[in-house]
Structure formats: structure tokens, C-alpha cells
Coordinates of C-alpha atoms in Angstrom, one line a residue:
I44 CA 160.2 151.1 133.6
F45 CA 156.9 149.1 132.6
F46 CA 159.0 147.7 129.5
R47 CA 161.9 146.6 132.0
L48 CA 158.9 144.9 134.1
F49 CA 157.2 143.3 131.0
L50 CA 160.6 142.0 130.0
S51 CA 161.5 140.6 133.6
M52 CA 157.9 138.7 133.6
S53 CA 157.5 135.1 132.7
V54 CA 156.1 134.1 129.8
L55 CA 152.8 133.2 131.5
G56 CA 152.8 136.5 132.8
K57 CA 153.4 138.2 129.4
L58 CA 150.5 136.1 127.8
C59 CA 148.1 137.5 130.6
V60 CA 149.2 141.4 129.9
V61 CA 148.8 141.2 126.0
L62 CA 145.3 139.4 126.9
L63 CA 144.3 142.1 129.1
L64 CA 145.7 145.0 126.5
C65 CA 143.4 143.0 123.5
C66 CA 140.2 143.2 125.9
A67 CA 140.4 146.9 126.6
A68 CA 141.0 147.8 122.9
A69 CA 138.1 145.4 121.8
Q70 CA 135.9 147.6 124.4
H71 CA 136.9 150.8 123.3
D72 CA 135.3 152.6 120.2
F73 CA 138.2 153.9 117.9
P74 CA 137.4 156.5 115.8
S75 CA 137.6 155.5 112.1
E76 CA 139.6 157.1 109.0
T77 CA 137.2 159.7 108.6
G78 CA 137.1 160.9 112.3
T79 CA 133.7 159.4 112.9
L80 CA 132.8 156.6 115.4
P81 CA 131.7 153.1 113.8
P82 CA 128.0 152.9 112.8
E83 CA 125.5 151.6 114.9
P84 CA 124.1 148.0 115.1
P85 CA 120.7 148.1 113.0
R86 CA 117.8 148.6 114.8
P87 CA 114.9 146.0 114.9
S88 CA 113.2 146.5 111.7
A89 CA 109.2 146.8 111.6
T90 CA 108.9 143.5 110.2
E91 CA 109.6 141.9 113.5
L92 CA 106.6 140.5 115.5
T93 CA 108.2 139.9 119.1
N94 CA 110.6 141.5 121.3
E95 CA 111.4 141.5 125.0
Q96 CA 108.3 143.0 126.2
G97 CA 105.9 140.6 124.0
L98 CA 104.5 141.8 120.9
T99 CA 105.2 144.5 118.3
D100 CA 102.6 146.4 117.0
R101 CA 102.6 144.2 114.0
G102 CA 102.6 141.0 115.6
R103 CA 99.6 142.2 117.9
A104 CA 97.4 143.0 114.8
I105 CA 98.2 139.6 113.3
I106 CA 97.1 138.1 116.8
V107 CA 94.1 139.9 117.1
T108 CA 93.2 138.8 113.6
V109 CA 94.0 135.1 114.6
S110 CA 92.1 135.4 117.8
I111 CA 89.0 137.0 116.3
V112 CA 88.8 133.8 113.6
A113 CA 89.3 131.3 116.0
S114 CA 86.6 132.7 118.0
T115 CA 84.2 133.3 115.0
L116 CA 84.6 129.4 114.6
S117 CA 84.0 128.4 117.8
I118 CA 80.8 130.9 117.9
M119 CA 79.7 129.3 114.9
G120 CA 80.2 125.6 116.2
S121 CA 78.3 126.6 119.5
L122 CA 75.6 127.5 117.6
F123 CA 75.6 124.4 115.4
I124 CA 75.1 122.5 119.0
I125 CA 72.6 124.6 119.8
T126 CA 70.6 124.6 116.9
C127 CA 70.5 121.0 116.2
F128 CA 69.5 120.6 120.3
C129 CA 66.7 122.6 119.5
Y130 CA 65.6 121.7 116.0
L131 CA 65.9 117.8 116.8
K132 CA 63.8 116.7 119.2
R133 CA 65.0 113.2 119.8
T134 CA 68.4 114.5 120.9
R135 CA 67.3 116.3 124.1
Q136 CA 68.6 114.0 126.7
V137 CA 70.0 115.2 130.5
A138 CA 73.5 114.8 129.1
L139 CA 73.2 116.6 125.6
R140 CA 71.3 119.5 127.7
L141 CA 74.7 119.7 129.6
V142 CA 76.5 119.9 126.4
V143 CA 74.2 122.8 125.1
C144 CA 74.8 124.8 128.4
L145 CA 78.7 124.3 127.9
S146 CA 78.0 125.7 124.2
F147 CA 76.1 128.8 125.4
L148 CA 78.7 129.7 127.9
D149 CA 81.2 129.3 125.1
V150 CA 79.7 131.9 122.9
L151 CA 79.6 134.4 126.0
S152 CA 83.5 133.5 126.3
M153 CA 84.6 134.0 122.8
I154 CA 82.7 137.6 122.9
G155 CA 85.5 138.6 125.2
T156 CA 88.1 138.4 122.0
Y157 CA 86.5 141.5 120.5
L158 CA 86.1 143.2 123.5
S159 CA 89.7 142.9 124.5
S160 CA 91.2 143.9 121.7
F161 CA 89.9 147.5 122.0
K162 CA 92.5 149.4 124.4
A163 CA 89.5 151.9 125.4
I164 CA 87.7 149.4 127.7
C165 CA 90.3 147.9 128.4
T166 CA 89.6 147.3 131.9
F167 CA 86.1 146.1 131.1
G168 CA 87.6 143.5 128.8
G169 CA 89.8 142.6 131.3
W170 CA 87.6 141.9 133.7
Y171 CA 85.0 140.1 131.2
V172 CA 87.4 138.0 129.5
T173 CA 88.5 136.8 133.3
M174 CA 84.4 136.0 134.2
F175 CA 83.4 134.3 131.1
D176 CA 86.8 132.4 130.3
M177 CA 86.5 130.5 133.7
C178 CA 82.5 129.7 133.3
P179 CA 83.2 126.9 130.3
L180 CA 85.8 125.4 132.7
L181 CA 83.8 125.1 135.9
W182 CA 81.3 123.7 133.6
T183 CA 83.2 121.0 132.6
T184 CA 83.4 119.7 136.0
C185 CA 79.6 120.0 136.5
I186 CA 79.6 117.1 133.3
S187 CA 82.3 115.1 135.3
F188 CA 80.2 115.3 138.2
H189 CA 77.0 114.4 136.4
L190 CA 78.2 111.5 135.0
Y191 CA 80.3 110.5 138.2
Y192 CA 77.0 110.7 140.0
S193 CA 74.9 109.0 137.7
I194 CA 77.1 106.0 137.1
F195 CA 77.5 105.3 140.8
K196 CA 74.6 106.7 142.3
G197 CA 71.9 106.3 140.1
K198 CA 70.6 109.4 140.8
R199 CA 68.5 111.7 137.9
G200 CA 67.3 114.9 138.0
K201 CA 67.1 118.2 136.3
K202 CA 66.6 120.3 138.9
V203 CA 70.6 120.3 139.6
F204 CA 71.2 122.3 136.5
L205 CA 70.2 125.7 138.8
G206 CA 72.9 124.2 141.2
Y207 CA 75.5 123.8 138.2
F208 CA 74.8 127.5 136.8
A209 CA 74.8 129.3 140.6
Y210 CA 78.4 127.3 141.0
S211 CA 79.5 127.9 136.9
I212 CA 78.8 131.4 137.2
G213 CA 79.0 132.4 140.8
V214 CA 82.6 131.4 141.1
P215 CA 84.0 133.2 138.4
L216 CA 82.0 136.5 139.1
G217 CA 83.4 136.4 143.0
L218 CA 86.7 135.9 141.5
S219 CA 87.0 138.5 138.8
L220 CA 85.0 141.1 141.0
V221 CA 87.9 140.7 143.6
G222 CA 90.3 141.1 140.7
L223 CA 88.5 144.5 139.6
L224 CA 88.8 145.6 143.2
M225 CA 92.7 145.0 143.2
G226 CA 93.0 146.7 140.0
I227 CA 94.6 144.2 138.1
Y228 CA 93.2 144.5 134.8
G229 CA 94.8 146.2 131.7
D230 CA 96.5 146.3 128.8
T231 CA 99.0 143.2 128.6
G232 CA 100.8 143.9 125.5
D233 CA 99.0 141.0 123.8
I234 CA 95.3 141.7 124.8
C235 CA 93.4 143.2 127.4
W236 CA 93.7 141.1 130.6
I237 CA 95.4 140.6 133.8
E238 CA 98.5 142.6 133.6
D239 CA 100.9 140.4 136.2
E240 CA 101.8 137.2 135.3
G241 CA 101.7 136.1 138.9
M242 CA 98.2 137.1 139.2
R243 CA 97.6 135.3 135.7
L244 CA 98.2 132.2 137.0
A245 CA 96.1 132.7 140.4
F246 CA 93.3 133.9 139.0
F247 CA 93.0 131.6 135.8
Y248 CA 95.6 129.0 135.3
I249 CA 96.0 127.3 138.7
P250 CA 91.8 126.9 138.8
L251 CA 92.1 126.0 135.0
W252 CA 94.3 123.1 135.7
I253 CA 92.6 122.3 139.0
C254 CA 89.4 121.7 137.1
I255 CA 91.6 119.5 134.2
A256 CA 92.6 117.2 137.0
Y257 CA 89.2 117.0 138.5
N258 CA 87.8 116.1 135.2
V259 CA 90.7 113.4 134.7
V260 CA 90.3 111.7 138.2
K261 CA 86.6 111.4 137.7
Y262 CA 86.7 110.1 134.3
V263 CA 89.5 107.4 135.5
L264 CA 86.9 106.2 137.9
I265 CA 84.0 106.3 135.6
T266 CA 86.0 104.2 132.7
R267 CA 87.2 101.9 135.5
E268 CA 83.8 101.0 136.6
F269 CA 82.3 101.0 133.3
N270 CA 84.8 98.7 132.0
R271 CA 84.3 96.2 135.0
I272 CA 80.9 95.6 134.4
F273 CA 81.0 95.2 130.7
R274 CA 84.5 93.4 130.2
R275 CA 83.0 90.5 128.8
H276 CA 80.6 92.1 126.6
S277 CA 80.9 93.6 123.6
L278 CA 77.9 96.9 124.4
L279 CA 80.3 99.2 122.6
R280 CA 77.2 101.4 120.7
A281 CA 76.2 101.8 124.8
S282 CA 79.3 103.2 125.6
N283 CA 79.7 105.5 122.9
Q284 CA 77.9 108.4 124.3
L285 CA 80.1 108.1 127.5
H286 CA 83.1 108.3 125.1
R287 CA 81.7 111.2 123.3
L288 CA 80.8 112.9 126.8
K289 CA 84.4 112.1 128.2
A290 CA 85.8 113.8 125.1
Y291 CA 84.4 117.5 126.0
P292 CA 86.6 118.1 129.2
M293 CA 89.5 116.5 127.4
V294 CA 88.8 119.1 124.8
L295 CA 89.5 121.7 127.7
A296 CA 93.1 120.4 128.3
L297 CA 93.9 120.1 124.5
C298 CA 93.1 124.0 124.1
W299 CA 95.0 125.7 127.2
T300 CA 98.0 123.4 127.5
V301 CA 99.9 125.7 125.2
A302 CA 98.4 128.8 126.7
T303 CA 99.4 127.4 130.1
V304 CA 103.3 126.8 129.0
H305 CA 103.1 130.2 127.4
R306 CA 102.3 132.3 130.5
I307 CA 104.6 130.0 132.6
L308 CA 107.5 131.0 130.6
E309 CA 106.9 134.8 130.8
W310 CA 106.7 134.1 134.6
C311 CA 109.7 132.6 134.6
F312 CA 111.8 134.8 132.3
P313 CA 110.0 138.1 131.8
D314 CA 112.6 139.8 130.2
S315 CA 112.8 137.1 127.5
A316 CA 111.8 137.3 123.5
F317 CA 109.8 134.3 122.7
P318 CA 109.1 133.2 119.1
F319 CA 105.9 134.1 117.4
W320 CA 104.4 130.9 116.7
L321 CA 104.2 130.3 120.7
F322 CA 101.7 133.4 120.8
V323 CA 99.8 131.7 117.7
G324 CA 99.6 128.7 119.3
H325 CA 98.3 130.1 122.7
Y326 CA 95.8 132.4 121.4
S327 CA 94.3 130.2 118.5
L328 CA 93.6 126.9 120.4
S329 CA 92.8 128.4 123.4
K330 CA 89.9 130.1 121.1
L331 CA 88.6 127.1 119.4
Q332 CA 87.2 125.2 122.3
G333 CA 83.7 125.9 120.8
F334 CA 84.8 124.3 117.4
F335 CA 86.2 121.1 118.8
N336 CA 83.3 120.3 121.1
A337 CA 81.0 120.9 117.5
L338 CA 83.2 118.5 115.7
V339 CA 83.1 116.1 118.8
Y340 CA 79.1 116.3 119.1
G341 CA 78.7 116.2 115.1
M342 CA 80.5 112.7 115.1
D343 CA 77.7 111.1 116.4
P344 CA 76.1 108.5 114.2
F345 CA 72.6 109.3 115.4
L346 CA 72.7 112.9 115.0
L347 CA 73.6 112.8 111.3
K348 CA 71.1 110.2 110.6
E349 CA 68.6 112.6 112.4
L350 CA 69.7 115.6 110.1
K351 CA 69.4 113.6 107.2
H352 CA 65.9 112.6 107.7
K353 CA 64.8 116.3 108.9
C354 CA 66.4 117.8 105.6
L355 CA 65.1 114.8 103.2
G356 CA 61.8 115.2 105.5
T357 CA 61.5 111.4 105.9
A358 CA 60.4 109.8 109.0
P359 CA 63.2 108.1 110.8
P360 CA 62.9 104.4 111.6
W361 CA 62.5 103.0 115.1
D362 CA 62.8 99.4 116.1
H363 CA 60.4 98.2 118.6
E364 CA 61.6 94.5 118.7
K365 CA 62.6 93.3 122.0
E366 CA 66.4 92.6 122.6
E367 CA 67.6 89.6 124.8
I368 CA 70.6 89.6 125.9
E369 CA 72.2 87.4 128.5
I370 CA 74.9 88.5 131.0
P371 CA 76.7 85.7 132.4
N372 CA 77.4 85.8 136.7
S373 CA 74.4 88.3 136.8
G374 CA 70.7 88.3 136.9
I375 CA 70.0 90.6 134.1
S376 CA 68.7 89.0 131.6
Q377 CA 65.4 90.8 130.2
W378 CA 66.0 93.8 128.1
Q379 CA 62.8 96.2 127.4
P380 CA 62.7 98.7 124.5
A381 CA 62.2 102.2 126.0
R382 CA 59.4 104.3 125.0
V383 CA 60.0 107.0 122.0
G384 CA 61.3 109.9 123.3
E385 CA 62.0 108.7 126.7
D386 CA 64.5 110.8 128.6
T387 CA 67.3 108.9 129.9
E388 CA 69.9 110.2 132.2
M389 CA 72.7 108.9 130.1
G390 CA 71.0 110.3 127.2
V391 CA 72.3 107.8 124.4
Q392 CA 71.1 108.3 121.4
G393 CA 72.2 105.1 119.6
P394 CA 70.6 101.7 119.9
M395 CA 71.3 101.2 123.4
A396 CA 71.0 103.3 126.5
L397 CA 73.0 102.9 129.7
P398 CA 70.6 102.8 132.6
A399 CA 71.4 105.2 135.4
A400 CA 71.3 102.6 138.2
L401 CA 73.3 100.1 136.4
P402 CA 76.3 99.9 138.8
G403 CA 74.0 99.5 141.3
H404 CA 71.9 96.6 140.7
D405 CA 71.5 93.6 143.0
P406 CA 72.8 90.5 141.0
S407 CA 71.3 88.3 143.6
M408 CA 67.6 89.7 142.1
P409 CA 67.1 87.6 138.8
G410 CA 64.9 89.0 135.9
T411 CA 65.8 92.4 136.7
S412 CA 64.5 94.6 134.0
M413 CA 66.7 97.0 131.9
Q414 CA 65.7 99.5 129.3
I415 CA 67.3 100.3 125.9
S416 CA 66.1 103.6 124.2
G417 CA 66.0 103.0 120.3

């Protein structure tokens, strides 16, 4: 009966039946000549580094090693900044105190790398990483705010450091304690941190990029105002310190971009296997913030000269001669050398220092006195 029905079908119908039979045969496991089923596909070998659950044991061991090496480099870079600040008295300007505090917070943050690799204290390690990884992020916004307020408002002050510390430590402490009460810390498969992908975004990555966006907006305003004042004048050495201070929050964005992309991909595709290089980029760059900060700090020519004189035991040169710079369309014509060791808000170590109240000067008042710190 079926054979007669098959013969009575059209050519298209016959082709459809043949295709259906072929598909059914392909999905059926026929026994081999020896009467056994075909061999199973090979299982993942021990050399694989990632899978759908994240990292394999071998991959995790490599990532832990990479994180520890990167964190050690960051700690060494941060200690270099702190040592130079304590050893070289002429580099202790207000602005560089902000950098030293950032380095101190970076050291505390990098200690979390060692703690997060121990599963026995996974909850504590996850809380510590959440707490102290956020402190340097918020401190970079303090640097941005301090520069912006100094240039636009002409304010000076060292007492604001207490407020900066209260903000940079208090906010992460509150968020991390809330996470501890919610029980969000544990083994993520990579490290000991926040287990849920959505909670990672809410408790860390969203605040991270809010800080980065704030820094970008502030530095756009600072650069625009700075260029407006010195558009026609080649006071490049006076702007060196500003550009270096702008680099520290930019290092933040560089270090956390790959990590953010990785976490967003994990959140959007939870059952996917990601390439191992993404894990390496995540856990190496995110731990090198202190190292990159030391590179920015070490590119200061004045710092290098001070280190050279300290190592050789020679006295650094100091020029007390008065400079006269005529700035058109303004009443600023007199420049006085600052006293040795005078603490300026911008803390320029080079031949010129940008006065804190410069943008707020009155052009109608001739003979306004400005200082250049040697």
C-alpha cells in the first residue's frame, strides 16, 4: 500500500519523502559491524582553558598567576610614588598629595588579588575586592573635582582631604556591606567576588563608568578653560602638570575597558565560552592601574632631575631671576618668582606654576602679580 502511494506521488512529493527518511536515518545510531555503537566524541582535554562555565582548573591557575604578577607590579609602582614623595621634599605639592593618596589606595586594592585566590575565605575575599577596588575609582573623581574647583573657583585647602577620604572610603564601605548582607559574594569560577552577573554591574561596573564619565566631563571643561586663557601663548611647561594629572583618571578607563566588555558579554550570553585572551586582558589590565600611574608619575622631568641630584648628592639648581612675560589684552604683566618650597595648588614642579586663581583674575586691574615657582 505504501509503495503504491509512493508511486502515485508527484516528483516533489517523492523527494520530500526521501529527505525525511534520510534525516531519520542520520539521527539514529546504528550498531557497527561488531555489534557496538559508534564511539563517543572525544571529551574536552585537560589542556583546554575555558568552557561554558568559565575557566577550567588549568585556566584558573594561569589567570591567578597573571593577576598576582600584575598586582605585584602595581604595588611596586605605587610604592615608588610614595617613596619619591616622602624622599623628595620639593615634590610635595597639594596636587601630588592626591596622587600619593591614590597610590596608597591602589596598594590596598591590589592586596585583594591575593585574598581572592583563596577559596577558604571566599566571602571575605569577595567583600574586600568590592570594597577596595572601588576606593581608587572614587578617588580619581576627587582629583578631577579638586583640579576643576581650583581652576574655576581659585580655592586652596588641605582640609578637604578629610572630606575626600570620607567620600572615597565611606561610599564603598556602605555598598560592600549591603552586598554582604545580601549574600552576593562567593566563588565566581574565576576569582572570589560577586557571583551574579547583574549584581556585578550594579555594585561595581555601573559606578565605575559613572566615575569615568564624570572625569571626562570635568577634564573637558578644564581643558577648554585652560586653552581659552593661554590660546595665544606658549606656556607649555605650565600645562605639563595639568596634563599629567589628567592622565591618572584616564588610566582608570584604560585599565577597566576590557573588564567591562567581558562582564557585559557574560551577562548577555551566560552559557557561552569566551576566548582565553579575554580573561587575560581582563585580569592583567585591571590590576595594572598602579603600575601605569607610576609610569605617568615617572615621566615628570623635574622628578627625574631631583632623583638624579639626590643620588649624586649634588644641590639642584634654582633660578631666582625675575621673568617678564607680556600677555596681550590683559593686565597681567608682572611675574614674580615664588619662594623655594612654596606650596601651590596646582603643584607644578617645572619652571612655571599655574596660579590657582588665574581664570578669575580681573583684566581691568593692571599690574596683577602672578608667581612662577621654579
